[in-house]
Every structure is written in C-alpha cells, then in structure tokens.
XYZ file of C-alpha atoms in Angstrom:
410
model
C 18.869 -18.943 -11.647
C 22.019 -19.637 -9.666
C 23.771 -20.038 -12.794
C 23.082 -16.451 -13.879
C 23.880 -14.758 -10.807
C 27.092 -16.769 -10.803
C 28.140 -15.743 -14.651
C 27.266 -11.904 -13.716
C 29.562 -12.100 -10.711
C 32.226 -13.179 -12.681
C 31.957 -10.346 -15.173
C 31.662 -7.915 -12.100
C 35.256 -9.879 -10.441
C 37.183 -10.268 -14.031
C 39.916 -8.344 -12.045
C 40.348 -11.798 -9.690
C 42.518 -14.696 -10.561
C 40.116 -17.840 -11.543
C 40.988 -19.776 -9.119
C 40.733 -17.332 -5.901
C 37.305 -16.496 -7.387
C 36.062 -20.224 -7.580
C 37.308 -20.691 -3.933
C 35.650 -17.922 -2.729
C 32.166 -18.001 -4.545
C 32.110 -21.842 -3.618
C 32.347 -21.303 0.047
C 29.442 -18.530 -0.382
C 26.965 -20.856 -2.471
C 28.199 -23.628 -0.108
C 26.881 -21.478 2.672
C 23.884 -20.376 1.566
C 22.463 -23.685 -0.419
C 23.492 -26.159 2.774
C 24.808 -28.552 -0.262
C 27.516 -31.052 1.092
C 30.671 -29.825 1.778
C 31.971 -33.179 -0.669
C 29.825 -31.831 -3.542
C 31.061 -28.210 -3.276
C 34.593 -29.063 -3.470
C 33.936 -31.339 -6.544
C 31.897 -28.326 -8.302
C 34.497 -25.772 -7.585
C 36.864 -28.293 -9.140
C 35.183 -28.336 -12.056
C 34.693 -24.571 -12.816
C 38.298 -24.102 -11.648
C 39.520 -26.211 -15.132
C 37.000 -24.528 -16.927
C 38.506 -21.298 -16.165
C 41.662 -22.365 -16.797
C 40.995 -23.586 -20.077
C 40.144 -20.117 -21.531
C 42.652 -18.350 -23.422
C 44.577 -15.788 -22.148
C 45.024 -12.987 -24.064
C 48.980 -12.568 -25.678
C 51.072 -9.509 -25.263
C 51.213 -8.144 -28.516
C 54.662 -8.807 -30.249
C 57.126 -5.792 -29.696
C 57.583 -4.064 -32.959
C 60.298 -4.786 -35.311
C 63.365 -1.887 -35.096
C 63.250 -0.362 -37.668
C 66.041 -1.222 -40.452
C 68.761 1.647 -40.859
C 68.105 4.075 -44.179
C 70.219 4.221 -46.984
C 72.530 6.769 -45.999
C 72.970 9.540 -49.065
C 73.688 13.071 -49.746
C 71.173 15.822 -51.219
C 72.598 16.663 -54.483
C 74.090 20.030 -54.743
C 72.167 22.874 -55.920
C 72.851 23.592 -59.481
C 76.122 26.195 -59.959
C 74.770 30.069 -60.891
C 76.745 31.656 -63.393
C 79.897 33.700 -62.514
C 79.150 37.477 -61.737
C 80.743 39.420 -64.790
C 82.020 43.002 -64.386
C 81.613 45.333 -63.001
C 79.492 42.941 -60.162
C 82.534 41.485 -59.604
C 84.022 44.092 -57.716
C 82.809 45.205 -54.010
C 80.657 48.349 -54.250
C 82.043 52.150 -54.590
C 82.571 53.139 -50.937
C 80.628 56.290 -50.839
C 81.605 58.551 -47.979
C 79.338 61.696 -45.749
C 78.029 64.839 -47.499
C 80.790 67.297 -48.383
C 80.957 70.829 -47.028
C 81.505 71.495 -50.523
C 78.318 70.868 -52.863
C 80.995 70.289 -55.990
C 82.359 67.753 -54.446
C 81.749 63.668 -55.884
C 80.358 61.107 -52.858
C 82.802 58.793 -53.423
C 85.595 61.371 -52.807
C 86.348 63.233 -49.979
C 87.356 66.714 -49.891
C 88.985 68.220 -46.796
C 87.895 71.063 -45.217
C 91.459 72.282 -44.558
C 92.837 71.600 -48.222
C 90.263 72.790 -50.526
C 92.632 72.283 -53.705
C 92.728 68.260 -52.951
C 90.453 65.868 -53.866
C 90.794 62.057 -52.220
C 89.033 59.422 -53.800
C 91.763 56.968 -53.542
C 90.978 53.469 -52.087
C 87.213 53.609 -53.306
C 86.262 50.761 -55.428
C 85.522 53.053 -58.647
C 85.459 52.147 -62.017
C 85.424 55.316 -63.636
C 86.941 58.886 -62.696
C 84.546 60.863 -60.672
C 83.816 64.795 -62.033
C 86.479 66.723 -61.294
C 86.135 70.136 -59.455
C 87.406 73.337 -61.217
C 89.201 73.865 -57.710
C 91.053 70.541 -57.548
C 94.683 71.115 -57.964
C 95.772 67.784 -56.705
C 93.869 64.609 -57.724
C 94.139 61.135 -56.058
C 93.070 58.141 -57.469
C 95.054 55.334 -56.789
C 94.297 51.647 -55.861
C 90.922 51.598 -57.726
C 89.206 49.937 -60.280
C 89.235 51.997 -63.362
C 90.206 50.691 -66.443
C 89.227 53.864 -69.168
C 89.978 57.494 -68.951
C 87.603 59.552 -70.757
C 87.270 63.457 -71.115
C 84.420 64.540 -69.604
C 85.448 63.948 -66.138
C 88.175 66.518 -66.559
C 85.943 69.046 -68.410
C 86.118 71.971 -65.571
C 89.675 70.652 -64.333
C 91.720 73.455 -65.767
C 93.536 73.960 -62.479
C 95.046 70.482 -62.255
C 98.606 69.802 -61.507
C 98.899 67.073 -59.643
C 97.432 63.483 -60.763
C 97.874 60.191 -58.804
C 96.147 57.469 -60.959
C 98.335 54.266 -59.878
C 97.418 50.722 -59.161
C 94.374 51.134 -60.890
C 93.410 48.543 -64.661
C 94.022 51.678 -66.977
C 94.436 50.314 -70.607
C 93.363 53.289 -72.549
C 93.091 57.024 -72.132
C 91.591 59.101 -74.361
C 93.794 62.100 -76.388
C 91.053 64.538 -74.973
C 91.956 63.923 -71.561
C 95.254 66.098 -71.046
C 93.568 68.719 -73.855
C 91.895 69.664 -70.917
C 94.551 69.784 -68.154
C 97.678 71.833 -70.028
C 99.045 72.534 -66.909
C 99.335 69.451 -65.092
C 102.630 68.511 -63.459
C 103.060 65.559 -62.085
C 100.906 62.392 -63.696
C 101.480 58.423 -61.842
C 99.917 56.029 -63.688
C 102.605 53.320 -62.469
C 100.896 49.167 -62.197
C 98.260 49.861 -64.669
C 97.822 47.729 -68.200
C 98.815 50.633 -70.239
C 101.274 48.913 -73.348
C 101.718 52.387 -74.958
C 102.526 55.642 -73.339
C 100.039 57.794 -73.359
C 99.525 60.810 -76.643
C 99.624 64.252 -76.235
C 100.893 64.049 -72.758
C 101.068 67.876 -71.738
C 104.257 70.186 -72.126
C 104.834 71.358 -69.150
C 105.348 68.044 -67.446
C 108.037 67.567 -64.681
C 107.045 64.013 -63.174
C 106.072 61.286 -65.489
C 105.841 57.843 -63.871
C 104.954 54.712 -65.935
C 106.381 51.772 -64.388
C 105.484 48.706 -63.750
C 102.759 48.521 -66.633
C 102.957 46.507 -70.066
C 104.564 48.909 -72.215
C 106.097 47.771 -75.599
C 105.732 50.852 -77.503
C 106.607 54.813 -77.257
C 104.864 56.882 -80.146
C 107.351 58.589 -82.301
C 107.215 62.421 -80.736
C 105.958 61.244 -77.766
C 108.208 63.262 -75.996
C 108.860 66.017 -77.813
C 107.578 69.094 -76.756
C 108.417 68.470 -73.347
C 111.245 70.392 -72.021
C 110.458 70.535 -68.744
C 110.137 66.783 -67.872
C 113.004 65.703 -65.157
C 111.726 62.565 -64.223
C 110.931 59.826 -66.737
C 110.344 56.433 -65.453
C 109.544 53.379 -67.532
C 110.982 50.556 -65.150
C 109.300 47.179 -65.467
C 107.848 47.243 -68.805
C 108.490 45.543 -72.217
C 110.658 47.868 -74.346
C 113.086 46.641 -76.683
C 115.711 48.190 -78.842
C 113.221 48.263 -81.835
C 110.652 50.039 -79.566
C 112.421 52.989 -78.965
C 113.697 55.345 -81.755
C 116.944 56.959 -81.993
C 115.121 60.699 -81.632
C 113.354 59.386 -78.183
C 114.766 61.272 -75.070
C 116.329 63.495 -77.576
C 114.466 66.922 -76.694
C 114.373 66.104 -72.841
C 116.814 68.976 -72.306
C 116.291 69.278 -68.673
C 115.900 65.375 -68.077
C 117.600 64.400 -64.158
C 116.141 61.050 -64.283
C 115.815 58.353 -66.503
C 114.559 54.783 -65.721
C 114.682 51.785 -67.851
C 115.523 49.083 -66.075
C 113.761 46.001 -66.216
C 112.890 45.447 -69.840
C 114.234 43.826 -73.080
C 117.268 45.859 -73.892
C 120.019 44.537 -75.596
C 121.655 48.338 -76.572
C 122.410 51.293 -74.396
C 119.710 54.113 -75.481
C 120.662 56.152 -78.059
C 120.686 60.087 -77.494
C 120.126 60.650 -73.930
C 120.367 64.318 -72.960
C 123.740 65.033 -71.410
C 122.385 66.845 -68.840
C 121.489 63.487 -67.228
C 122.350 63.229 -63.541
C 120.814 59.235 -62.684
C 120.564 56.823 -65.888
C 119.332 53.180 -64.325
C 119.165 50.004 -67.097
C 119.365 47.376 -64.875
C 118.205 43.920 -65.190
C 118.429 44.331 -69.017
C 119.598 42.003 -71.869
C 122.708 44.783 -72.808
C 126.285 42.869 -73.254
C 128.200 46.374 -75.458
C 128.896 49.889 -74.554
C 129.725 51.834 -77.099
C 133.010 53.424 -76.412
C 132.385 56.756 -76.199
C 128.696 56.695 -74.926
C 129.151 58.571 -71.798
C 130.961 61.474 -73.446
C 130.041 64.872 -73.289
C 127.561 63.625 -70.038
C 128.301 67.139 -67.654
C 125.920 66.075 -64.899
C 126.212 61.853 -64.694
C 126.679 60.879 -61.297
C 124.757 57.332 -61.014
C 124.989 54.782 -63.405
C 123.533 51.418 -62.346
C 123.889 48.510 -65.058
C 123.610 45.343 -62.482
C 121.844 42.263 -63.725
C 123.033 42.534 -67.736
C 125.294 40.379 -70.490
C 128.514 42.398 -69.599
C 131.585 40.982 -70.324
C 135.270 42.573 -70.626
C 134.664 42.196 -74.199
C 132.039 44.700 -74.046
C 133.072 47.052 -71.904
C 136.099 49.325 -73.204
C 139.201 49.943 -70.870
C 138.070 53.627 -69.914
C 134.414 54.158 -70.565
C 133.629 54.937 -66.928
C 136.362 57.763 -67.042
C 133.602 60.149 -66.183
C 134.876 63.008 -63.748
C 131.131 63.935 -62.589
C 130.234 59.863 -61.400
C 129.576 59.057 -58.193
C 128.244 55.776 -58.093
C 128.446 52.720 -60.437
C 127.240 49.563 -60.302
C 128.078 46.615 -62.271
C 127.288 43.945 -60.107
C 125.741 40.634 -61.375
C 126.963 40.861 -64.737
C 130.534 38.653 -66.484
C 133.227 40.877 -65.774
C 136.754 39.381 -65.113
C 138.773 42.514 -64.948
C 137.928 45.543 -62.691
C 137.471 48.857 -64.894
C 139.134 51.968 -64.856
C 137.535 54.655 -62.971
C 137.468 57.940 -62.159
C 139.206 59.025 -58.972
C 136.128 61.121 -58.122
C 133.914 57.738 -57.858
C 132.783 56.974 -54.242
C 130.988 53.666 -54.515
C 131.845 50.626 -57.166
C 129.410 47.754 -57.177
C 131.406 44.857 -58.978
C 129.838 41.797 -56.429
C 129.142 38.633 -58.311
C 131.023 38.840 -61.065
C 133.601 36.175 -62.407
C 136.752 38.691 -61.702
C 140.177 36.241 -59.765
C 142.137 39.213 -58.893
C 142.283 42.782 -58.187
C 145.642 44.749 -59.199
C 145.873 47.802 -57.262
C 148.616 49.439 -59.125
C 146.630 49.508 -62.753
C 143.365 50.558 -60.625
C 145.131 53.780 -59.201
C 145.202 56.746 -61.204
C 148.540 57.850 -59.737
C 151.917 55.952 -58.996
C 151.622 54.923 -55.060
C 154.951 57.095 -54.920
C 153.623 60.348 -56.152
C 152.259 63.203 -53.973
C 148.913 63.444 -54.943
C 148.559 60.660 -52.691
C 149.381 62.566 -49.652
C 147.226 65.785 -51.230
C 143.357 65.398 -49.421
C 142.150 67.374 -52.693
C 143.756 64.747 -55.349
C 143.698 61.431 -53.273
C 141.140 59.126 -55.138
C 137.548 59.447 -53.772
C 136.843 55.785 -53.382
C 134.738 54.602 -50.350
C 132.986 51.952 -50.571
C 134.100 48.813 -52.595
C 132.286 45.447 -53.334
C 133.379 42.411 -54.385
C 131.361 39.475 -52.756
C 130.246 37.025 -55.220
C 133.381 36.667 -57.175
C 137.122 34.340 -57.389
C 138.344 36.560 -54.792
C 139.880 35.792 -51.220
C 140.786 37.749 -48.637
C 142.989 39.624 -47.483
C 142.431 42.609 -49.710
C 145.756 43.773 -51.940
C 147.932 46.070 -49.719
C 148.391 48.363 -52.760
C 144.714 48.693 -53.169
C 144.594 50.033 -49.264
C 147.567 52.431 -50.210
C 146.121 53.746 -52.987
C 142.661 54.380 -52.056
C 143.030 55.500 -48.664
C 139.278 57.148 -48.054
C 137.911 53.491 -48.052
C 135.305 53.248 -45.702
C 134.197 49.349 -46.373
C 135.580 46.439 -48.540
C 133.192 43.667 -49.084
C 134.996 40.725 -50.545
C-alpha cells in the first residue's frame, strides 16, 4: 500500500530532481510510520541510486547543415527567329484627324498651307494617296523602298517632290505619267542604280546623289530643256556609263554635279551655257585641250581630288574670261597654270609644285600700265598653296602683279 502511494507521488513530482524528492518523501513517511530515524536514512539511500540509475533522456542531435548546392545556371530560352520586314521597322506614326477628310493619317496637312502635304519622318513603307490639292509633297527619311502609280493617281497638281533618305530601288514608268508638271523631284540617299525613265519635261531640279547609280538610259535626258540643276554626286558612273549625247539637250543646264564617281574622262558635250561644272574626287588625269571652249557662262570649275599632272593639263586651258573660281587642289601638279586675269580664287593646295614664277603667271609685263588701270589689273584674290614644296615668303613679283590679293595661304 505504501508502495503505491509512493510510485503515484512520484509521477505527480516528475518535475523534482530525484534526489530532493527522496529527501523529502523520506522525512514524511519517516514522520508518519515512527520507523527509526537509522532505517529511513538507509531506505532513502537506496531509492536515491535507484533513481539515479534511470536513463535520462538525450537531447536530440542538432541537425546536420545542410551541404551547399551545385551552383548552375538555367539554360537560356531557345532564340525566336529574327523579325523579317516590314516588322522590322517601328510602326507608321499616325498623327490626329485632319481638317481635311482627303487627307492620309500618317501625313499631316496644315491648316494654313493647304497645297502641302507632310508625311516626312513617319516610318512608311509605301507612299500614302496623294491629294489632287497637294502641290508640294514631303517624304523624306522614311522607309519606302517601291514607287508605284496609284498613289499619284489624282496628283495632277504636283510640283514639288521631296522623296530623300528613304530605300527607293525602283519606281515605276507610270509614276511621273501622272505628274507632267512636277518641278522639283529629291530622291538623293536612296538605292536607286539607274536614273529614273520618263522623268517629266518640264523639270528644273533633279537631285540624285548619294545613291548607287551606274547607269543613265540613253535619252534619259532628252526632252528636258528646262532642267538647271542636275546632280549625280556620290554615285558609280564611269566613262562607259555615260554616252557622248548625255547632257547634250540640257540647253538651259546652270548646274552640273559629278563628283565623286569613277571618271577617268572629262564629260563629253556639256551645254555651254554651264555656269558650275563640279568632278571632284574623280579618277580624271587629261583635259582635252580645248574642252572649255565656246563655255559663255563657266564661272566654277572644281577638279580637286583627281590624277592631274602637268602632263595632262595644257598650258592655257583655264584661259576662260567668264571663271571665277578654280580649284585644283589635291591633285600632281608641279607648275601653276595660266589663268585668266578675271579669276578671283585658285585652289592649287597640296600639290607637288617647288616654285611659283610671278612673271610667267601675270598676264601683263609688271612695267605696263594696265597694272596701274583698276579695270585691267588681274582679279586675283585669294590664292592657296598649303600642301606643296613651297616656303615662305611669297615672290615679290607675284605681290606686284596681283595686287587685289586678299589672302595667300602657303
């Protein structure tokens, strides 16, 4: 009986230490049984190394850290194929509703210039319908790479057409069917290599630099009289390219620009009426020697960046009484030309010339009169020479004979 009350009190006081609970619960049944003080010590003894014999529970072992992962990267998600045109481009910028009902989105028409149409800048791919009203058409720094007809169906009115910077490699014949009386037409930094066919008549303005052109149709050019401006700078013409009968019929031609292509002859049969002829940074090394003859109107001639030697340049070819300006700069001249004493600026800089004889350059002896007359005194004013065998100081009979000089540059 004892024995059972004692094991239930020592589920009830697990919470004590053993041994406080054997001391204490021997000094209760020591009171209440009246059993020797001796034989209570002895029993407590005993249930003291009893309790001390049972097992204690263990901590449970901390868990192992856990070991570092692999380190590796997610393969890349598989490549999508490239966008192809026209995806490949932003989007047409399409601007507010018009005021006009004929006018395209992707233009803009101004309220205050009815005759214009703007649709430069846009991000188009093909030419927008053209108002009957549009006189002046802009459509420069796009994307368009075709001209067809039917945008130009109603467009009778047309006479100015901006269509540079765009990827134009062909236009169709129908196009400038429909637009006789255009004026002006820029197709300059496009991917045209021919010029264009039946280009209208009454053309003033035709600008086609900076494209790949290699060839020019044979009539091309000929029905229009009118053209003043012709500018093929920056293309890929050679001799064989151009026929002798090309510029022939340009009777009121001002302007003509070929520099920057393969050239390795001066055109043949340039209008004489030609005020500006430009062929540098050409392959030309000969001018024939009486090329600039019967020219009534030449007053710039710019040749810089070619094969010219004395050889190839006769004494007095540039005996032109109407030029103004020559240049002949970075070419293989030793000698300085003869001029006219109406020229007011020679470009001769970086060249291969040692020395500069004033006497043989001046159209009149340094004792004659003329050189005290304001109206015959050679019209020389500007003078370069940088670039070549020269040092200074600059020939006194150079100063004496061409007294207007404004600037030397040796």
């Amino acid at each position: 009986m004892h024995h059972k009350s004692f094991r239930s009190t020592v589920i009830l006081h697990k919470g004590l230490s053993p041994e406080i609970w054997c001391f204490t619960k021997c000094q209760m049944w020591t009171m209440k049984t009246g059993v020797g003080l001796y034989t209570a010590l002895v029993l407590c003894l005993l249930m003291g190394t009893v309790f001390l014999q049972r097992p204690r529970p263990k901590k449970p072992p901390k868990p192992p850290k856990p070991s570092k992962r692999p380190s590796f990267k997610p393969a890349p998600p598989p490549k999508e194929p490239e966008p192809q045109e026209p995806t490949d481009f932003p989007p047409p910028v399409i601007g507010p509703p018009s005021m006009f009902p004929d006018c395209p989105r992707e233009c803009f028409c101004p309220p205050s210039f009815p005759n214009a149409l703007y649709c430069e800048n846009r991000n188009l791919r093909t030419v927008p319908v053209i108002p009957s009203r549009v006189q002046y058409l802009y459509l420069q720094n796009n994307y368009i790479s075709e001209v067809t007809a039917e945008p130009f169906n109603n467009a009778t009115e047309l006479r100015w057409v901006n269509m540079a910077n765009n990827r134009i490699k062909k236009v169709d014949k129908q196009v400038f069917e429909k637009v006789a009386g255009l004026l002006f037409l820029y197709m300059e930094r496009n991917q045209l290599k021919e010029v264009p066919d039946d280009l209208p008549a009454g053309l003033e303005q035709l600008r086609l630099s900076h494209n790949q052109i290699s060839k020019i149709p044979s009539g091309a050019f000929g029905k229009m009289e009118h053209l003043a401006l012709l500018d093929l700078h920056h293309n890929k013409l050679s001799d064989s390219d151009m026929g002798k009968n090309t510029f022939k019929d340009l009777k009121n031609l001002v302007q003509l620009n070929l520099a920057h292509n393969i050239l390795k002859k001066m055109p043949a049969n340039i209008p004489n009426g030609i005020a500006q002829l430009f062929l540098d940074r050409n392959n030309i090394d000969n001018i024939p020697k009486d090329y600039f003859q019967g020219f009534s109107n030449l007053a710039f001639v710019r040749l810089n960046y070619n094969q010219l030697s004395d050889k190839g340049v006769p004494k007095a070819v540039f005996n032109v009484s109407t030029l103004l300006d020559l240049h002949l700069a970075h070419n293989q001249l030793t000698s300085v030309p003869l001029f006219n004493p109406q020229l007011e600026h020679l470009h001769l800089n970086h060249n291969s010339i040692e020395s500069i004889n004033g006497t043989q350059l001046c159209p009149f002896s340094l004792s004659s009169e003329s050189l005290t007359d304001e109206a015959l005194m050679p019209r020389l004013r500007y003078l370069r020479l940088d670039g070549n065998h020269l040092s200074p100081p600059v020939p006194l009979d150079v100063i004496m004979c061409f007294r207007h000089l404004k600037s030397i540059v040796v």
